[in-house]
Short mmCIF file of C-alpha atoms in Angstrom, two decimals:
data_model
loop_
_atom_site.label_atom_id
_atom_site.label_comp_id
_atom_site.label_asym_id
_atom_site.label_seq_id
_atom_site.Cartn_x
_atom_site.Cartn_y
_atom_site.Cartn_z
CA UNK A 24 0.00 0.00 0.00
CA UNK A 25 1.40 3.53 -1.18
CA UNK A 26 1.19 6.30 1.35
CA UNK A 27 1.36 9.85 -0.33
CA UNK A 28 1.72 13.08 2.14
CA UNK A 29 0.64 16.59 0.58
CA UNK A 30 3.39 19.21 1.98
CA UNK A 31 0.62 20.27 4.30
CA UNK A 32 0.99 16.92 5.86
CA UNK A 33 4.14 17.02 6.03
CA UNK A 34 4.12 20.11 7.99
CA UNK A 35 1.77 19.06 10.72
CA UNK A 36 4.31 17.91 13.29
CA UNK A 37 6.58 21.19 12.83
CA UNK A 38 3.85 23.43 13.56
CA UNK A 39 2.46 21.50 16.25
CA UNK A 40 6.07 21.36 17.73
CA UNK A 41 5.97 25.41 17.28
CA UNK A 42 2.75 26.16 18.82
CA UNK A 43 3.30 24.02 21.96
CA UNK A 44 6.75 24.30 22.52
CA UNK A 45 7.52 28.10 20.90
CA UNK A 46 4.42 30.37 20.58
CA UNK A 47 2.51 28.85 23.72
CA UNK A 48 5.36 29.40 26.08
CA UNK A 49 5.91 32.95 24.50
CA UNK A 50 2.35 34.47 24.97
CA UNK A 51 2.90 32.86 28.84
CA UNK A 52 6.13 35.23 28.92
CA UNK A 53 4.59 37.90 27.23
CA UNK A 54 1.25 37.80 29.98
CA UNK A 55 3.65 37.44 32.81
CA UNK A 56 5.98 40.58 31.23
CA UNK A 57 3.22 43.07 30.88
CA UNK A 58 0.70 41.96 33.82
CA UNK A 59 1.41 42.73 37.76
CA UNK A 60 0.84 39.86 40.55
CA UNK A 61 -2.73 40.70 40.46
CA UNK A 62 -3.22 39.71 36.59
CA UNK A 63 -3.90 43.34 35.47
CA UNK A 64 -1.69 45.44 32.32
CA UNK A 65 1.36 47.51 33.30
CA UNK A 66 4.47 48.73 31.89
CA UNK A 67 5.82 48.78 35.65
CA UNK A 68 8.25 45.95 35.01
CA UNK A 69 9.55 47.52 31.55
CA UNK A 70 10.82 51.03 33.11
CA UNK A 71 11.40 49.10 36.59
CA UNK A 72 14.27 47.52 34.74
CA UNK A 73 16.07 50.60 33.33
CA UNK A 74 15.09 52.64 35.80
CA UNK A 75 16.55 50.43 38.64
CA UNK A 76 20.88 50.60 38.58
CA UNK A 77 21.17 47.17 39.08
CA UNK A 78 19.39 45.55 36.29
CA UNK A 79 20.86 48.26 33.81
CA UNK A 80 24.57 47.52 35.67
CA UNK A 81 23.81 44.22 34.99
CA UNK A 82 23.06 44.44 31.34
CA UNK A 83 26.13 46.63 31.08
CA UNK A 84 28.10 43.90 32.54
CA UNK A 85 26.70 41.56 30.77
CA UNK A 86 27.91 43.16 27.10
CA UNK A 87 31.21 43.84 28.39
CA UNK A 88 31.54 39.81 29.22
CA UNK A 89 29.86 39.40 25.57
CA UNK A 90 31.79 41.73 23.97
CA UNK A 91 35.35 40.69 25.29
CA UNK A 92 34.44 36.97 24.99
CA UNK A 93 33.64 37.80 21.11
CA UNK A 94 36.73 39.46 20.34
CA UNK A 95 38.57 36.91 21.75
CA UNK A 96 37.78 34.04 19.92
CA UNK A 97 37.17 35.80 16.90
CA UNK A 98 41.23 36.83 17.43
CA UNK A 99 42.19 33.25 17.99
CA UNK A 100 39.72 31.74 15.67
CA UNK A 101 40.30 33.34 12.52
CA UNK A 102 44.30 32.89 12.31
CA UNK A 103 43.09 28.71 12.93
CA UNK A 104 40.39 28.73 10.34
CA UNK A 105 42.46 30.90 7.94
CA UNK A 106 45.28 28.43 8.10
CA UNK A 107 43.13 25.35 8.04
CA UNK A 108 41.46 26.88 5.17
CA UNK A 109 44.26 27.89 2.95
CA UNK A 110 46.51 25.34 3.58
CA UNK A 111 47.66 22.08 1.57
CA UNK A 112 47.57 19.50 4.19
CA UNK A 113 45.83 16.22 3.27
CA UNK A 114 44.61 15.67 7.18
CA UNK A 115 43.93 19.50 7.60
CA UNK A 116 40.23 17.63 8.84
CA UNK A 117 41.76 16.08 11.75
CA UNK A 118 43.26 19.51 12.72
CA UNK A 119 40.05 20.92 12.87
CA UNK A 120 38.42 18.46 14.86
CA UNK A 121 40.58 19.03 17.68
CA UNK A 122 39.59 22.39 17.91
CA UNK A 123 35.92 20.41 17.95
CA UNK A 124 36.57 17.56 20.19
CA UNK A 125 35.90 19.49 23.62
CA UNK A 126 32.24 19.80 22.46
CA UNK A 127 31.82 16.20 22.55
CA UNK A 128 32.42 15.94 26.57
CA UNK A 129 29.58 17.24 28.71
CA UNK A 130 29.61 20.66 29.30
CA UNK A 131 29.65 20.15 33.12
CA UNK A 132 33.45 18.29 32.94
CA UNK A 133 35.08 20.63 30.35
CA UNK A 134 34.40 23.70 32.88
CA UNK A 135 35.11 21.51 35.64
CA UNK A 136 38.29 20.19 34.30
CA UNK A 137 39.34 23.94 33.30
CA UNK A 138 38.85 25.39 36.80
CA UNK A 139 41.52 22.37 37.77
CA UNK A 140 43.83 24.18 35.40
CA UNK A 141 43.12 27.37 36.46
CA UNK A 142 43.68 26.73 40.14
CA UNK A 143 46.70 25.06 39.67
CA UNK A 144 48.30 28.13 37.49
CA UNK A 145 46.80 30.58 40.20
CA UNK A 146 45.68 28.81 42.93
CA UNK A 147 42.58 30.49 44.31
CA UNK A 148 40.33 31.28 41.08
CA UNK A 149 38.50 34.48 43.50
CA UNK A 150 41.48 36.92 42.64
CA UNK A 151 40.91 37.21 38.43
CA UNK A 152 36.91 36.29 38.45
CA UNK A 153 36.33 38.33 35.50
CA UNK A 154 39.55 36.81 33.71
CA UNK A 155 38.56 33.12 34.56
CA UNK A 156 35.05 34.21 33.05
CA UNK A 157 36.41 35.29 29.90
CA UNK A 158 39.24 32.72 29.66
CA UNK A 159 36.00 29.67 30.66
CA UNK A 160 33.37 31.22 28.29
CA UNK A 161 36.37 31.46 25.31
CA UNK A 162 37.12 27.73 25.69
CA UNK A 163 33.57 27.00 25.25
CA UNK A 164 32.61 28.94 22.46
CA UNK A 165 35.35 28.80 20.46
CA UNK A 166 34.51 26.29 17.95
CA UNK A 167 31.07 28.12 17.57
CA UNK A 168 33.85 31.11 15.92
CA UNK A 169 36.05 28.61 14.27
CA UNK A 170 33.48 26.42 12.45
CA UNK A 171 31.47 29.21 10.29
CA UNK A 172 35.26 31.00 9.14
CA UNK A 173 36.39 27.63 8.57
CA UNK A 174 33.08 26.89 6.50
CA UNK A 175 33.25 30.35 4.47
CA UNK A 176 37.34 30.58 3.82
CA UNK A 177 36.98 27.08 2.30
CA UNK A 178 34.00 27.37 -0.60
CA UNK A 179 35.84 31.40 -0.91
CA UNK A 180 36.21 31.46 -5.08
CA UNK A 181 40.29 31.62 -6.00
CA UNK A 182 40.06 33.18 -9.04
CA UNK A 183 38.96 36.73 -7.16
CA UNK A 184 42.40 36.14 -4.85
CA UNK A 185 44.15 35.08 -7.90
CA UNK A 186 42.81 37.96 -9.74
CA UNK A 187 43.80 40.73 -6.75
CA UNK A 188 47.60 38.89 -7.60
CA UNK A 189 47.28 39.90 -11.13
CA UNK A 190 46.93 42.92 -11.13
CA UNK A 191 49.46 43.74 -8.28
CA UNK A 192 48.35 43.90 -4.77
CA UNK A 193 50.54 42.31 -2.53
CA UNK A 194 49.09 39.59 0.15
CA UNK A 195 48.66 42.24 2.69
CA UNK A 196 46.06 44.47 0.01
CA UNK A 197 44.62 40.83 -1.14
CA UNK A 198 43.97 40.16 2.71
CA UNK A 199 42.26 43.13 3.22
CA UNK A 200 40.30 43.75 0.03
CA UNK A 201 39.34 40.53 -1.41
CA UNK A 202 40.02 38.03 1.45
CA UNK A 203 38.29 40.10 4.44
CA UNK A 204 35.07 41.16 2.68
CA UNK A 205 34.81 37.51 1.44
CA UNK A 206 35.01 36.61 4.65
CA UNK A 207 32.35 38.49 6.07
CA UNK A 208 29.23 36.45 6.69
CA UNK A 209 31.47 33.72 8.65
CA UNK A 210 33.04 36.25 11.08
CA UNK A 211 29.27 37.45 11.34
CA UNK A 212 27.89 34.11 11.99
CA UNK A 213 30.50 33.69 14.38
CA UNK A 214 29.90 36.89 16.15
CA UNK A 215 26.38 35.76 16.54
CA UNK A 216 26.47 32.25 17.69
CA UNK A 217 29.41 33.49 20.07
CA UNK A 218 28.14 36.86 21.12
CA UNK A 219 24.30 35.84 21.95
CA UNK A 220 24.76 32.73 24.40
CA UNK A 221 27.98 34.47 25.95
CA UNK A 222 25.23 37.27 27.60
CA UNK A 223 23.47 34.66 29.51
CA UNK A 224 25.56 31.64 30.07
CA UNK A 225 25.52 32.49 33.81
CA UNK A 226 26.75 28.57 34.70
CA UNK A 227 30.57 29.22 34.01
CA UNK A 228 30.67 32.12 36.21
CA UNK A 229 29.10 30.32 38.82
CA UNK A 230 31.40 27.21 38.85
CA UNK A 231 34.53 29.67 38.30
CA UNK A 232 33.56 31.28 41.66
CA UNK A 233 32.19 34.76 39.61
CA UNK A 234 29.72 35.67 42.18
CA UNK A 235 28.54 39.10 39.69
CA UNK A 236 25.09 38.17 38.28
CA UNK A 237 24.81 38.63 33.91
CA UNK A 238 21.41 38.50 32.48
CA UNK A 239 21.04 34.69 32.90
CA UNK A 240 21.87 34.59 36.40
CA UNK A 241 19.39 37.80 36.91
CA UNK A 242 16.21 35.78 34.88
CA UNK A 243 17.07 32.96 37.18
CA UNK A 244 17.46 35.05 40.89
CA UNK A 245 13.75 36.44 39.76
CA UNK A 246 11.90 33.27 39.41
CA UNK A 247 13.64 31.67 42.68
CA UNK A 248 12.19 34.21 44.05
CA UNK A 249 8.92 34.16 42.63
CA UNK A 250 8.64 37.20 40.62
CA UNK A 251 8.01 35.85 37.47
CA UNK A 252 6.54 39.24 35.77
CA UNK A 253 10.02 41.15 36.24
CA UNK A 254 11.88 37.52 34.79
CA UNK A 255 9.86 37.28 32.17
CA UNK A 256 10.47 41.04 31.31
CA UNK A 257 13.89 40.90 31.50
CA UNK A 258 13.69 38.09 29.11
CA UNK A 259 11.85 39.86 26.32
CA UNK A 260 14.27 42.49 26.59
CA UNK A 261 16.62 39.88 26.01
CA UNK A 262 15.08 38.58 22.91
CA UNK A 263 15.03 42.44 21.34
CA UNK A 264 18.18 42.99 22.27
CA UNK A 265 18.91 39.03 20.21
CA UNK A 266 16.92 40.08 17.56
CA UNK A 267 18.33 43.50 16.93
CA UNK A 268 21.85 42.22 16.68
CA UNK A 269 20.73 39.49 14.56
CA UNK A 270 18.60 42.05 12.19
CA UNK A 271 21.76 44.73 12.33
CA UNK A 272 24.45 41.91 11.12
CA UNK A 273 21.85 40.68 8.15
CA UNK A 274 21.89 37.49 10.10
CA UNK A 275 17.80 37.19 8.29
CA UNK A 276 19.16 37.15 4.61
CA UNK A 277 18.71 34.20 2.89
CA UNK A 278 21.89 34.27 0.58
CA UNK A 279 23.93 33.84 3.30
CA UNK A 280 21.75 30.56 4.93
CA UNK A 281 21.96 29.73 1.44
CA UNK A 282 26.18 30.15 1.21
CA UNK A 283 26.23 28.06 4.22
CA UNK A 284 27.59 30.81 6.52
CA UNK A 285 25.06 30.38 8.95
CA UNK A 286 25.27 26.81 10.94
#
């Protein structure tokens, strides 16, 4: 007997997946974001958050961790992928998946097994908290940086680098003006998947003794405490904040998803 699914069919178990587990539990943080304890509207908990220093030091804080964590892979990863990319080597794979191994252990033992590194080289991991951050949160994320550069250098066309040659600009000029640009939608896929999670991953500051709350650990400290309308605030903010960055970088155009730049 021949089975034959329309598209519309096919379909079916995506969107139910989406409204249960992606619309529903959006409206809930929407109601909770823009109602009081008593059910009723109010924009208290939107200016409550920039109005109060320590949510807005937090978000501060928060970008600054981002920020730093970005740069810092994107410094280490690009020199790796660019190498990996360009070079001749017939195992050149095998290079990269060491970069990639880490991500098979469970997240729980790689930060675990770094703070035994990191006490050992400075014994008590309270005296550089914001260091040990950065350093735990650039371990992690670094093959979220490598893998899209790695992705875009490779399928990059030769004959524009080859042309750039021709006609005289040395490999500093062919980095800059061919290479670069070419380059673009991996660093900014890299940025993204790097810069996004890096804002709320509150779990490495916690097990490298950081005791300063980022937006993660701020979300969290509100529902312990049962005040889920100023969490669920702070996580719509959250998701503009996401969704800006992603709209400002182009991260929504479909030539890239379609050049493979975004994983």
């Amino acid at each position: 007997m021949n089975y034959h699914f329309s598209r519309r069919q096919l379909c079916i178990p995506y969107a139910a997946f989406l409204i249960c587990f992606v619309i529903a539990p959006l409206l809930v943080i929407l109601y909770y974001a823009f109602t009081n304890g008593e059910g009723s509207f109010t924009l208290g908990n939107l200016t409550g958050f920039f109005s109060s220093p320590n949510t807005v030091g937090t978000l501060f804080y928060s970008v600054l961790i981002a920020v730093t964590t970005t740069c810092t892979c994107l410094l280490i990863a690009y020199p790796a992928a660019y190498i990996l990319a360009r070079s001749k080597m017939k195992r050149k794979t095998i290079l990269l998946a060491i970069f990639i191994v880490p991500m098979w252990i469970n997240f729980t033992l790689r930060i675990v097994a770094l703070k035994e590194v990191l006490t050992l080289l400075e014994g008590n991991l309270a005296y550089h908290p914001f260091l040990n951050t950065i350093i735990g949160m650039t371990y992690d994320f670094l093959p979220f940086m490598i893998l899209p550069l790695f992705t875009t250098l490779t399928k990059m066309d030769e004959s524009l680098l080859e042309a750039a040659y021709d006609l005289g600009a040395g490999k500093a000029a062919a980095f800059v003006k061919v290479i670069l640009p070419l380059s673009a939608p991996g660093i900014v896929s890299g940025v993204t998947m790097v810069f996004l999670p890096a804002m709320t991953n509150y779990v490495i500051l916690d097990m490298l003794y950081n005791s300063t709350y980022i937006m993660g650990s701020l979300i969290g400290s509100y529902f312990s405490s049962y005040d889920w309308n100023s969490g669920s605030m702070i996580s719509i903010i959250l998701l503009l904040i996401i969704f800006l960055l992603t709209w400002a970088t182009n991260g929504f155009r479909e030539d890239d998803n379609r050049r493979g730049a975004l994983l």
